[in-house]
Amino acid sequence: MTVRNGRQFLSIPGPTTVPDEVLAAMHRPAVDIYTGPLVGITDSSLADLRRLFRTKGQPYIYIGNGHGAWEGALANVLSAGDTVLVLESGRFAAGWGQMAEAMGARVETVTGDQRRAVDPALLEAHLRADLLRKDKADRIKAILVVQVDTASGVVNDIPALRRAIDATGHDALFMVDAIASLGTMEFEMDKWGVDVAVTCSQKGLMMPPGISFAAAGPKAMAAHGEAGFRTRYWDWTERHGEEHYMKYCGTPPVQMLYGLRQSLDMLLAEGLENVFERHRLLAGAVHAAVAVWAEGGVLEFNITEPAERAPSVTTILTNGRDPAPLLDYCREKCGVVLGIAIGDLNGKGFRIGHMGHVNAPMLLGTLGVTETALAALDIPHGRGGVQAAIDYLAGAVKP
Ligand SMILES: *Cc1c(COP(=O)(O)O)cnc(C)c1O
């Protein structure tokens, strides 16, 4: 017997649920790419991406996933032999760094704790040591960090990291992966002194995977002028051309652009502050439930500091128990797809995605099914996690 039929809740941290309005906007035949509405959609979407990144800098749209945006960002500002500093937390910054290494950069790492945010003091110490290097050419050229690491579930304090850089006077580029955070929480590219930011379509932007985005500030543009890794497809300068196709280095991703326009309209209609607050509240409900479940001694937050838990994804450890039966039960019996834990945490826990097109009934449904599975599988847990989530929301969402 199952109670699965009905709408499946995809509760993984990306790709996230695509709203019906976005799907409907994409459902259209091929259109002219040289004149007509699509050209205006490109222009207005680029303008609205500036609002999302909060920058006066230049945004770009790539056909590609997040890895594409990573490579594109590196290719536009670095040269062979440049040193980059990876601020490790979870999995994704390290992955970005490996990409830089494969392209021919030298990589140094501020080794992180998988259960904590990057410590700004470690960054500061690393940069101070770097400034003592005799040969200026060997100095760190760029710093790579993620705002939210989707594997560990941590949120890094980007403004605090910026302050640590400024305290040393180091002039490295500050490059931020906002893939699992843009459109879910505050991001202030210009105010925080971020030189390059990247994101992609299938997380907070509520779209199918397939397009990704970069934004470049003035310092990144200056570095771009002398970057040796530049290739034709990723090259920012090539994309400054007047013709519409130049902005995509070829045929634009037509249907995706209609989807993007719709998703941006939805985010801006809700109001970005409200979007962030919705994510904060839903994350609070998840945290309330997990804290109660954890009383059973099996489940545990991966991120130990409550303030460092991301508003978009929660990673939960199962302390020696195989999480597979729990995920199977949720999916096969009840129609809720939870995320597997990835990277070093694979097989050691699971993840609940709460980013993008998600609201209280969807989230309470996911939490309710998770608690049902815990009970059905006799996994020790504190009872009343869902009640705690309800109590939290009832207290936080005023009439
Ligand atoms: C999903 C994700 C990526 C990778 O994106 P892909 O589209 O899978 O290439 C990179 N960084 C973060 C923080 C992510 O969440």
mmCIF file with all atom_site columns, N, CA, C and O in Angstrom, residues 127-177:
data_model
loop_
_atom_site.group_PDB
_atom_site.id
_atom_site.type_symbol
_atom_site.label_atom_id
_atom_site.label_alt_id
_atom_site.label_comp_id
_atom_site.label_asym_id
_atom_site.label_entity_id
_atom_site.label_seq_id
_atom_site.pdbx_PDB_ins_code
_atom_site.Cartn_x
_atom_site.Cartn_y
_atom_site.Cartn_z
_atom_site.occupancy
_atom_site.B_iso_or_equiv
_atom_site.pdbx_formal_charge
_atom_site.auth_seq_id
_atom_site.auth_comp_id
_atom_site.auth_asym_id
_atom_site.auth_atom_id
_atom_site.pdbx_PDB_model_num
ATOM 1   N N  . LEU A 1 127 ? 45.967 35.649 4.088  1.00 0.00 ? 127 LEU A N  1
ATOM 2   C CA . LEU A 1 127 ? 46.292 36.779 3.197  1.00 0.00 ? 127 LEU A CA 1
ATOM 3   C C  . LEU A 1 127 ? 47.485 37.575 3.729  1.00 0.00 ? 127 LEU A C  1
ATOM 4   O O  . LEU A 1 127 ? 48.312 38.053 2.956  1.00 0.00 ? 127 LEU A O  1
ATOM 5   N N  . ARG A 1 128 ? 47.582 37.707 5.032  1.00 0.00 ? 128 ARG A N  1
ATOM 6   C CA . ARG A 1 128 ? 48.735 38.433 5.606  1.00 0.00 ? 128 ARG A CA 1
ATOM 7   C C  . ARG A 1 128 ? 50.029 37.706 5.247  1.00 0.00 ? 128 ARG A C  1
ATOM 8   O O  . ARG A 1 128 ? 51.023 38.338 4.875  1.00 0.00 ? 128 ARG A O  1
ATOM 9   N N  . ALA A 1 129 ? 50.004 36.388 5.342  1.00 0.00 ? 129 ALA A N  1
ATOM 10  C CA . ALA A 1 129 ? 51.202 35.607 4.984  1.00 0.00 ? 129 ALA A CA 1
ATOM 11  C C  . ALA A 1 129 ? 51.493 35.773 3.493  1.00 0.00 ? 129 ALA A C  1
ATOM 12  O O  . ALA A 1 129 ? 52.649 35.905 3.087  1.00 0.00 ? 129 ALA A O  1
ATOM 13  N N  . ASP A 1 130 ? 50.436 35.800 2.707  1.00 0.00 ? 130 ASP A N  1
ATOM 14  C CA . ASP A 1 130 ? 50.609 35.935 1.252  1.00 0.00 ? 130 ASP A CA 1
ATOM 15  C C  . ASP A 1 130 ? 51.283 37.253 0.894  1.00 0.00 ? 130 ASP A C  1
ATOM 16  O O  . ASP A 1 130 ? 52.102 37.318 -0.031 1.00 0.00 ? 130 ASP A O  1
ATOM 17  N N  . LEU A 1 131 ? 50.960 38.298 1.627  1.00 0.00 ? 131 LEU A N  1
ATOM 18  C CA . LEU A 1 131 ? 51.513 39.626 1.325  1.00 0.00 ? 131 LEU A CA 1
ATOM 19  C C  . LEU A 1 131 ? 53.009 39.703 1.606  1.00 0.00 ? 131 LEU A C  1
ATOM 20  O O  . LEU A 1 131 ? 53.688 40.622 1.153  1.00 0.00 ? 131 LEU A O  1
ATOM 21  N N  . LEU A 1 132 ? 53.539 38.720 2.369  1.00 0.00 ? 132 LEU A N  1
ATOM 22  C CA . LEU A 1 132 ? 54.977 38.714 2.676  1.00 0.00 ? 132 LEU A CA 1
ATOM 23  C C  . LEU A 1 132 ? 55.790 38.036 1.572  1.00 0.00 ? 132 LEU A C  1
ATOM 24  O O  . LEU A 1 132 ? 57.010 38.050 1.594  1.00 0.00 ? 132 LEU A O  1
ATOM 25  N N  . ARG A 1 133 ? 55.067 37.421 0.613  1.00 0.00 ? 133 ARG A N  1
ATOM 26  C CA . ARG A 1 133 ? 55.799 36.755 -0.474 1.00 0.00 ? 133 ARG A CA 1
ATOM 27  C C  . ARG A 1 133 ? 56.645 37.757 -1.246 1.00 0.00 ? 133 ARG A C  1
ATOM 28  O O  . ARG A 1 133 ? 56.170 38.844 -1.581 1.00 0.00 ? 133 ARG A O  1
ATOM 29  N N  . LYS A 1 134 ? 57.856 37.345 -1.567 1.00 0.00 ? 134 LYS A N  1
ATOM 30  C CA . LYS A 1 134 ? 58.771 38.269 -2.245 1.00 0.00 ? 134 LYS A CA 1
ATOM 31  C C  . LYS A 1 134 ? 58.288 38.589 -3.647 1.00 0.00 ? 134 LYS A C  1
ATOM 32  O O  . LYS A 1 134 ? 58.227 39.744 -4.050 1.00 0.00 ? 134 LYS A O  1
ATOM 33  N N  . ASP A 1 135 ? 57.964 37.547 -4.386 1.00 0.00 ? 135 ASP A N  1
ATOM 34  C CA . ASP A 1 135 ? 57.586 37.753 -5.779 1.00 0.00 ? 135 ASP A CA 1
ATOM 35  C C  . ASP A 1 135 ? 56.094 38.080 -5.865 1.00 0.00 ? 135 ASP A C  1
ATOM 36  O O  . ASP A 1 135 ? 55.245 37.223 -5.632 1.00 0.00 ? 135 ASP A O  1
ATOM 37  N N  . LYS A 1 136 ? 55.810 39.333 -6.195 1.00 0.00 ? 136 LYS A N  1
ATOM 38  C CA . LYS A 1 136 ? 54.413 39.783 -6.243 1.00 0.00 ? 136 LYS A CA 1
ATOM 39  C C  . LYS A 1 136 ? 53.566 38.957 -7.202 1.00 0.00 ? 136 LYS A C  1
ATOM 40  O O  . LYS A 1 136 ? 52.371 38.758 -6.990 1.00 0.00 ? 136 LYS A O  1
ATOM 41  N N  . ALA A 1 137 ? 54.205 38.465 -8.253 1.00 0.00 ? 137 ALA A N  1
ATOM 42  C CA . ALA A 1 137 ? 53.460 37.703 -9.270 1.00 0.00 ? 137 ALA A CA 1
ATOM 43  C C  . ALA A 1 137 ? 52.894 36.405 -8.704 1.00 0.00 ? 137 ALA A C  1
ATOM 44  O O  . ALA A 1 137 ? 51.955 35.842 -9.246 1.00 0.00 ? 137 ALA A O  1
ATOM 45  N N  . ASP A 1 138 ? 53.489 35.924 -7.616 1.00 0.00 ? 138 ASP A N  1
ATOM 46  C CA . ASP A 1 138 ? 53.001 34.684 -7.011 1.00 0.00 ? 138 ASP A CA 1
ATOM 47  C C  . ASP A 1 138 ? 51.840 34.910 -6.051 1.00 0.00 ? 138 ASP A C  1
ATOM 48  O O  . ASP A 1 138 ? 51.252 33.967 -5.547 1.00 0.00 ? 138 ASP A O  1
ATOM 49  N N  . ARG A 1 139 ? 51.541 36.165 -5.801 1.00 0.00 ? 139 ARG A N  1
ATOM 50  C CA . ARG A 1 139 ? 50.491 36.435 -4.805 1.00 0.00 ? 139 ARG A CA 1
ATOM 51  C C  . ARG A 1 139 ? 49.112 35.997 -5.295 1.00 0.00 ? 139 ARG A C  1
ATOM 52  O O  . ARG A 1 139 ? 48.859 35.931 -6.492 1.00 0.00 ? 139 ARG A O  1
ATOM 53  N N  . ILE A 1 140 ? 48.256 35.757 -4.322 1.00 0.00 ? 140 ILE A N  1
ATOM 54  C CA . ILE A 1 140 ? 46.903 35.280 -4.618 1.00 0.00 ? 140 ILE A CA 1
ATOM 55  C C  . ILE A 1 140 ? 46.167 36.276 -5.507 1.00 0.00 ? 140 ILE A C  1
ATOM 56  O O  . ILE A 1 140 ? 46.109 37.471 -5.218 1.00 0.00 ? 140 ILE A O  1
ATOM 57  N N  . LYS A 1 141 ? 45.608 35.734 -6.597 1.00 0.00 ? 141 LYS A N  1
ATOM 58  C CA . LYS A 1 141 ? 44.937 36.590 -7.578 1.00 0.00 ? 141 LYS A CA 1
ATOM 59  C C  . LYS A 1 141 ? 43.429 36.641 -7.327 1.00 0.00 ? 141 LYS A C  1
ATOM 60  O O  . LYS A 1 141 ? 42.782 37.642 -7.602 1.00 0.00 ? 141 LYS A O  1
ATOM 61  N N  . ALA A 1 142 ? 42.888 35.541 -6.828 1.00 0.00 ? 142 ALA A N  1
ATOM 62  C CA . ALA A 1 142 ? 41.433 35.494 -6.614 1.00 0.00 ? 142 ALA A CA 1
ATOM 63  C C  . ALA A 1 142 ? 41.107 34.585 -5.439 1.00 0.00 ? 142 ALA A C  1
ATOM 64  O O  . ALA A 1 142 ? 41.811 33.606 -5.183 1.00 0.00 ? 142 ALA A O  1
ATOM 65  N N  . ILE A 1 143 ? 40.029 34.941 -4.741 1.00 0.00 ? 143 ILE A N  1
ATOM 66  C CA . ILE A 1 143 ? 39.546 34.155 -3.603 1.00 0.00 ? 143 ILE A CA 1
ATOM 67  C C  . ILE A 1 143 ? 38.192 33.575 -4.000 1.00 0.00 ? 143 ILE A C  1
ATOM 68  O O  . ILE A 1 143 ? 37.313 34.303 -4.465 1.00 0.00 ? 143 ILE A O  1
ATOM 69  N N  . LEU A 1 144 ? 38.030 32.255 -3.846 1.00 0.00 ? 144 LEU A N  1
ATOM 70  C CA . LEU A 1 144 ? 36.788 31.584 -4.242 1.00 0.00 ? 144 LEU A CA 1
ATOM 71  C C  . LEU A 1 144 ? 36.043 31.100 -3.003 1.00 0.00 ? 144 LEU A C  1
ATOM 72  O O  . LEU A 1 144 ? 36.613 30.397 -2.169 1.00 0.00 ? 144 LEU A O  1
ATOM 73  N N  . VAL A 1 145 ? 34.768 31.450 -2.922 1.00 0.00 ? 145 VAL A N  1
ATOM 74  C CA . VAL A 1 145 ? 33.965 30.992 -1.775 1.00 0.00 ? 145 VAL A CA 1
ATOM 75  C C  . VAL A 1 145 ? 32.517 30.806 -2.231 1.00 0.00 ? 145 VAL A C  1
ATOM 76  O O  . VAL A 1 145 ? 32.092 31.432 -3.203 1.00 0.00 ? 145 VAL A O  1
ATOM 77  N N  . VAL A 1 146 ? 31.772 29.946 -1.545 1.00 0.00 ? 146 VAL A N  1
ATOM 78  C CA . VAL A 1 146 ? 30.332 29.836 -1.804 1.00 0.00 ? 146 VAL A CA 1
ATOM 79  C C  . VAL A 1 146 ? 29.578 30.547 -0.680 1.00 0.00 ? 146 VAL A C  1
ATOM 80  O O  . VAL A 1 146 ? 30.033 30.556 0.465  1.00 0.00 ? 146 VAL A O  1
ATOM 81  N N  . GLN A 1 147 ? 28.443 31.137 -1.035 1.00 0.00 ? 147 GLN A N  1
ATOM 82  C CA . GLN A 1 147 ? 27.622 31.747 0.017  1.00 0.00 ? 147 GLN A CA 1
ATOM 83  C C  . GLN A 1 147 ? 26.900 30.643 0.783  1.00 0.00 ? 147 GLN A C  1
ATOM 84  O O  . GLN A 1 147 ? 26.983 30.584 2.004  1.00 0.00 ? 147 GLN A O  1
ATOM 85  N N  . VAL A 1 148 ? 26.214 29.758 0.073  1.00 0.00 ? 148 VAL A N  1
ATOM 86  C CA . VAL A 1 148 ? 25.598 28.594 0.718  1.00 0.00 ? 148 VAL A CA 1
ATOM 87  C C  . VAL A 1 148 ? 26.204 27.341 0.108  1.00 0.00 ? 148 VAL A C  1
ATOM 88  O O  . VAL A 1 148 ? 26.175 27.169 -1.108 1.00 0.00 ? 148 VAL A O  1
ATOM 89  N N  . ASP A 1 149 ? 26.768 26.492 0.951  1.00 0.00 ? 149 ASP A N  1
ATOM 90  C CA . ASP A 1 149 ? 27.267 25.215 0.458  1.00 0.00 ? 149 ASP A CA 1
ATOM 91  C C  . ASP A 1 149 ? 26.134 24.194 0.562  1.00 0.00 ? 149 ASP A C  1
ATOM 92  O O  . ASP A 1 149 ? 25.690 23.849 1.654  1.00 0.00 ? 149 ASP A O  1
ATOM 93  N N  . THR A 1 150 ? 25.700 23.719 -0.586 1.00 0.00 ? 150 THR A N  1
ATOM 94  C CA . THR A 1 150 ? 24.525 22.866 -0.679 1.00 0.00 ? 150 THR A CA 1
ATOM 95  C C  . THR A 1 150 ? 24.793 21.471 -0.141 1.00 0.00 ? 150 THR A C  1
ATOM 96  O O  . THR A 1 150 ? 23.862 20.713 0.102  1.00 0.00 ? 150 THR A O  1
ATOM 97  N N  . ALA A 1 151 ? 26.063 21.112 0.036  1.00 0.00 ? 151 ALA A N  1
ATOM 98  C CA . ALA A 1 151 ? 26.379 19.795 0.596  1.00 0.00 ? 151 ALA A CA 1
ATOM 99  C C  . ALA A 1 151 ? 26.317 19.827 2.121  1.00 0.00 ? 151 ALA A C  1
ATOM 100 O O  . ALA A 1 151 ? 25.646 19.012 2.747  1.00 0.00 ? 151 ALA A O  1
ATOM 101 N N  . SER A 1 152 ? 27.006 20.790 2.715  1.00 0.00 ? 152 SER A N  1
ATOM 102 C CA . SER A 1 152 ? 27.064 20.827 4.182  1.00 0.00 ? 152 SER A CA 1
ATOM 103 C C  . SER A 1 152 ? 25.869 21.558 4.790  1.00 0.00 ? 152 SER A C  1
ATOM 104 O O  . SER A 1 152 ? 25.542 21.353 5.946  1.00 0.00 ? 152 SER A O  1
ATOM 105 N N  . GLY A 1 153 ? 25.239 22.428 3.984  1.00 0.00 ? 153 GLY A N  1
ATOM 106 C CA . GLY A 1 153 ? 24.112 23.204 4.497  1.00 0.00 ? 153 GLY A CA 1
ATOM 107 C C  . GLY A 1 153 ? 24.547 24.443 5.255  1.00 0.00 ? 153 GLY A C  1
ATOM 108 O O  . GLY A 1 153 ? 23.780 25.004 6.039  1.00 0.00 ? 153 GLY A O  1
ATOM 109 N N  . VAL A 1 154 ? 25.765 24.914 4.998  1.00 0.00 ? 154 VAL A N  1
ATOM 110 C CA . VAL A 1 154 ? 26.264 26.080 5.718  1.00 0.00 ? 154 VAL A CA 1
ATOM 111 C C  . VAL A 1 154 ? 25.999 27.359 4.923  1.00 0.00 ? 154 VAL A C  1
ATOM 112 O O  . VAL A 1 154 ? 25.923 27.327 3.691  1.00 0.00 ? 154 VAL A O  1
ATOM 113 N N  . VAL A 1 155 ? 25.837 28.456 5.633  1.00 0.00 ? 155 VAL A N  1
ATOM 114 C CA . VAL A 1 155 ? 25.833 29.763 4.974  1.00 0.00 ? 155 VAL A CA 1
ATOM 115 C C  . VAL A 1 155 ? 27.063 30.516 5.469  1.00 0.00 ? 155 VAL A C  1
ATOM 116 O O  . VAL A 1 155 ? 27.280 30.646 6.679  1.00 0.00 ? 155 VAL A O  1
ATOM 117 N N  . ASN A 1 156 ? 27.881 30.940 4.524  1.00 0.00 ? 156 ASN A N  1
ATOM 118 C CA . ASN A 1 156 ? 29.069 31.717 4.881  1.00 0.00 ? 156 ASN A CA 1
ATOM 119 C C  . ASN A 1 156 ? 28.729 33.188 4.976  1.00 0.00 ? 156 ASN A C  1
ATOM 120 O O  . ASN A 1 156 ? 27.838 33.678 4.269  1.00 0.00 ? 156 ASN A O  1
ATOM 121 N N  . ASP A 1 157 ? 29.449 33.887 5.837  1.00 0.00 ? 157 ASP A N  1
ATOM 122 C CA . ASP A 1 157 ? 29.192 35.310 6.075  1.00 0.00 ? 157 ASP A CA 1
ATOM 123 C C  . ASP A 1 157 ? 30.051 36.112 5.091  1.00 0.00 ? 157 ASP A C  1
ATOM 124 O O  . ASP A 1 157 ? 31.204 36.454 5.388  1.00 0.00 ? 157 ASP A O  1
ATOM 125 N N  . ILE A 1 158 ? 29.480 36.410 3.942  1.00 0.00 ? 158 ILE A N  1
ATOM 126 C CA . ILE A 1 158 ? 30.256 37.055 2.874  1.00 0.00 ? 158 ILE A CA 1
ATOM 127 C C  . ILE A 1 158 ? 30.752 38.441 3.300  1.00 0.00 ? 158 ILE A C  1
ATOM 128 O O  . ILE A 1 158 ? 31.929 38.756 3.093  1.00 0.00 ? 158 ILE A O  1
ATOM 129 N N  . PRO A 1 159 ? 29.921 39.299 3.912  1.00 0.00 ? 159 PRO A N  1
ATOM 130 C CA . PRO A 1 159 ? 30.457 40.595 4.337  1.00 0.00 ? 159 PRO A CA 1
ATOM 131 C C  . PRO A 1 159 ? 31.588 40.465 5.360  1.00 0.00 ? 159 PRO A C  1
ATOM 132 O O  . PRO A 1 159 ? 32.546 41.247 5.327  1.00 0.00 ? 159 PRO A O  1
ATOM 133 N N  . ALA A 1 160 ? 31.507 39.483 6.247  1.00 0.00 ? 160 ALA A N  1
ATOM 134 C CA . ALA A 1 160 ? 32.594 39.306 7.230  1.00 0.00 ? 160 ALA A CA 1
ATOM 135 C C  . ALA A 1 160 ? 33.884 38.876 6.528  1.00 0.00 ? 160 ALA A C  1
ATOM 136 O O  . ALA A 1 160 ? 34.980 39.302 6.909  1.00 0.00 ? 160 ALA A O  1
ATOM 137 N N  . LEU A 1 161 ? 33.764 38.049 5.495  1.00 0.00 ? 161 LEU A N  1
ATOM 138 C CA . LEU A 1 161 ? 34.956 37.636 4.746  1.00 0.00 ? 161 LEU A CA 1
ATOM 139 C C  . LEU A 1 161 ? 35.541 38.837 4.006  1.00 0.00 ? 161 LEU A C  1
ATOM 140 O O  . LEU A 1 161 ? 36.757 39.009 3.930  1.00 0.00 ? 161 LEU A O  1
ATOM 141 N N  . ARG A 1 162 ? 34.649 39.687 3.475  1.00 0.00 ? 162 ARG A N  1
ATOM 142 C CA . ARG A 1 162 ? 35.129 40.904 2.809  1.00 0.00 ? 162 ARG A CA 1
ATOM 143 C C  . ARG A 1 162 ? 35.906 41.785 3.790  1.00 0.00 ? 162 ARG A C  1
ATOM 144 O O  . ARG A 1 162 ? 36.957 42.326 3.469  1.00 0.00 ? 162 ARG A O  1
ATOM 145 N N  . ARG A 1 163 ? 35.372 41.924 5.006  1.00 0.00 ? 163 ARG A N  1
ATOM 146 C CA . ARG A 1 163 ? 36.058 42.752 6.013  1.00 0.00 ? 163 ARG A CA 1
ATOM 147 C C  . ARG A 1 163 ? 37.435 42.169 6.327  1.00 0.00 ? 163 ARG A C  1
ATOM 148 O O  . ARG A 1 163 ? 38.403 42.909 6.526  1.00 0.00 ? 163 ARG A O  1
ATOM 149 N N  . ALA A 1 164 ? 37.522 40.840 6.349  1.00 0.00 ? 164 ALA A N  1
ATOM 150 C CA . ALA A 1 164 ? 38.817 40.201 6.631  1.00 0.00 ? 164 ALA A CA 1
ATOM 151 C C  . ALA A 1 164 ? 39.815 40.523 5.512  1.00 0.00 ? 164 ALA A C  1
ATOM 152 O O  . ALA A 1 164 ? 40.995 40.787 5.774  1.00 0.00 ? 164 ALA A O  1
ATOM 153 N N  . ILE A 1 165 ? 39.339 40.517 4.271  1.00 0.00 ? 165 ILE A N  1
ATOM 154 C CA . ILE A 1 165 ? 40.225 40.866 3.148  1.00 0.00 ? 165 ILE A CA 1
ATOM 155 C C  . ILE A 1 165 ? 40.671 42.316 3.299  1.00 0.00 ? 165 ILE A C  1
ATOM 156 O O  . ILE A 1 165 ? 41.863 42.635 3.200  1.00 0.00 ? 165 ILE A O  1
ATOM 157 N N  . ASP A 1 166 ? 39.713 43.191 3.562  1.00 0.00 ? 166 ASP A N  1
ATOM 158 C CA . ASP A 1 166 ? 40.027 44.626 3.658  1.00 0.00 ? 166 ASP A CA 1
ATOM 159 C C  . ASP A 1 166 ? 41.003 44.924 4.795  1.00 0.00 ? 166 ASP A C  1
ATOM 160 O O  . ASP A 1 166 ? 41.831 45.829 4.684  1.00 0.00 ? 166 ASP A O  1
ATOM 161 N N  . ALA A 1 167 ? 40.892 44.151 5.869  1.00 0.00 ? 167 ALA A N  1
ATOM 162 C CA . ALA A 1 167 ? 41.776 44.381 7.014  1.00 0.00 ? 167 ALA A CA 1
ATOM 163 C C  . ALA A 1 167 ? 43.243 44.169 6.636  1.00 0.00 ? 167 ALA A C  1
ATOM 164 O O  . ALA A 1 167 ? 44.139 44.730 7.259  1.00 0.00 ? 167 ALA A O  1
ATOM 165 N N  . THR A 1 168 ? 43.475 43.362 5.604  1.00 0.00 ? 168 THR A N  1
ATOM 166 C CA . THR A 1 168 ? 44.860 43.090 5.201  1.00 0.00 ? 168 THR A CA 1
ATOM 167 C C  . THR A 1 168 ? 45.311 44.009 4.069  1.00 0.00 ? 168 THR A C  1
ATOM 168 O O  . THR A 1 168 ? 46.492 44.046 3.745  1.00 0.00 ? 168 THR A O  1
ATOM 169 N N  . GLY A 1 169 ? 44.373 44.678 3.426  1.00 0.00 ? 169 GLY A N  1
ATOM 170 C CA . GLY A 1 169 ? 44.711 45.499 2.268  1.00 0.00 ? 169 GLY A CA 1
ATOM 171 C C  . GLY A 1 169 ? 45.036 44.677 1.026  1.00 0.00 ? 169 GLY A C  1
ATOM 172 O O  . GLY A 1 169 ? 45.532 45.215 0.033  1.00 0.00 ? 169 GLY A O  1
ATOM 173 N N  . HIS A 1 170 ? 44.768 43.381 1.054  1.00 0.00 ? 170 HIS A N  1
ATOM 174 C CA . HIS A 1 170 ? 45.063 42.521 -0.098 1.00 0.00 ? 170 HIS A CA 1
ATOM 175 C C  . HIS A 1 170 ? 44.137 42.870 -1.272 1.00 0.00 ? 170 HIS A C  1
ATOM 176 O O  . HIS A 1 170 ? 42.966 43.195 -1.059 1.00 0.00 ? 170 HIS A O  1
ATOM 177 N N  . ASP A 1 171 ? 44.678 42.809 -2.495 1.00 0.00 ? 171 ASP A N  1
ATOM 178 C CA . ASP A 1 171 ? 43.840 43.240 -3.631 1.00 0.00 ? 171 ASP A CA 1
ATOM 179 C C  . ASP A 1 171 ? 43.328 42.074 -4.485 1.00 0.00 ? 171 ASP A C  1
ATOM 180 O O  . ASP A 1 171 ? 42.946 42.263 -5.644 1.00 0.00 ? 171 ASP A O  1
ATOM 181 N N  . ALA A 1 172 ? 43.297 40.858 -3.933 1.00 0.00 ? 172 ALA A N  1
ATOM 182 C CA . ALA A 1 172 ? 42.777 39.714 -4.699 1.00 0.00 ? 172 ALA A CA 1
ATOM 183 C C  . ALA A 1 172 ? 41.315 39.937 -5.073 1.00 0.00 ? 172 ALA A C  1
ATOM 184 O O  . ALA A 1 172 ? 40.569 40.608 -4.353 1.00 0.00 ? 172 ALA A O  1
ATOM 185 N N  . LEU A 1 173 ? 40.925 39.355 -6.195 1.00 0.00 ? 173 LEU A N  1
ATOM 186 C CA . LEU A 1 173 ? 39.515 39.389 -6.588 1.00 0.00 ? 173 LEU A CA 1
ATOM 187 C C  . LEU A 1 173 ? 38.720 38.518 -5.619 1.00 0.00 ? 173 LEU A C  1
ATOM 188 O O  . LEU A 1 173 ? 39.178 37.444 -5.220 1.00 0.00 ? 173 LEU A O  1
ATOM 189 N N  . PHE A 1 174 ? 37.518 38.974 -5.296 1.00 0.00 ? 174 PHE A N  1
ATOM 190 C CA . PHE A 1 174 ? 36.639 38.222 -4.391 1.00 0.00 ? 174 PHE A CA 1
ATOM 191 C C  . PHE A 1 174 ? 35.518 37.632 -5.253 1.00 0.00 ? 174 PHE A C  1
ATOM 192 O O  . PHE A 1 174 ? 34.694 38.373 -5.797 1.00 0.00 ? 174 PHE A O  1
ATOM 193 N N  . MET A 1 175 ? 35.530 36.296 -5.406 1.00 0.00 ? 175 MET A N  1
ATOM 194 C CA . MET A 1 175 ? 34.593 35.624 -6.317 1.00 0.00 ? 175 MET A CA 1
ATOM 195 C C  . MET A 1 175 ? 33.650 34.726 -5.512 1.00 0.00 ? 175 MET A C  1
ATOM 196 O O  . MET A 1 175 ? 34.104 33.863 -4.761 1.00 0.00 ? 175 MET A O  1
ATOM 197 N N  . VAL A 1 176 ? 32.353 34.959 -5.681 1.00 0.00 ? 176 VAL A N  1
ATOM 198 C CA . VAL A 1 176 ? 31.380 34.278 -4.830 1.00 0.00 ? 176 VAL A CA 1
ATOM 199 C C  . VAL A 1 176 ? 30.394 33.451 -5.659 1.00 0.00 ? 176 VAL A C  1
ATOM 200 O O  . VAL A 1 176 ? 29.782 33.947 -6.606 1.00 0.00 ? 176 VAL A O  1
ATOM 201 N N  . ASP A 1 177 ? 30.270 32.181 -5.281 1.00 0.00 ? 177 ASP A N  1
ATOM 202 C CA . ASP A 1 177 ? 29.253 31.285 -5.838 1.00 0.00 ? 177 ASP A CA 1
ATOM 203 C C  . ASP A 1 177 ? 27.979 31.513 -5.025 1.00 0.00 ? 177 ASP A C  1
ATOM 204 O O  . ASP A 1 177 ? 27.915 31.168 -3.842 1.00 0.00 ? 177 ASP A O  1
#
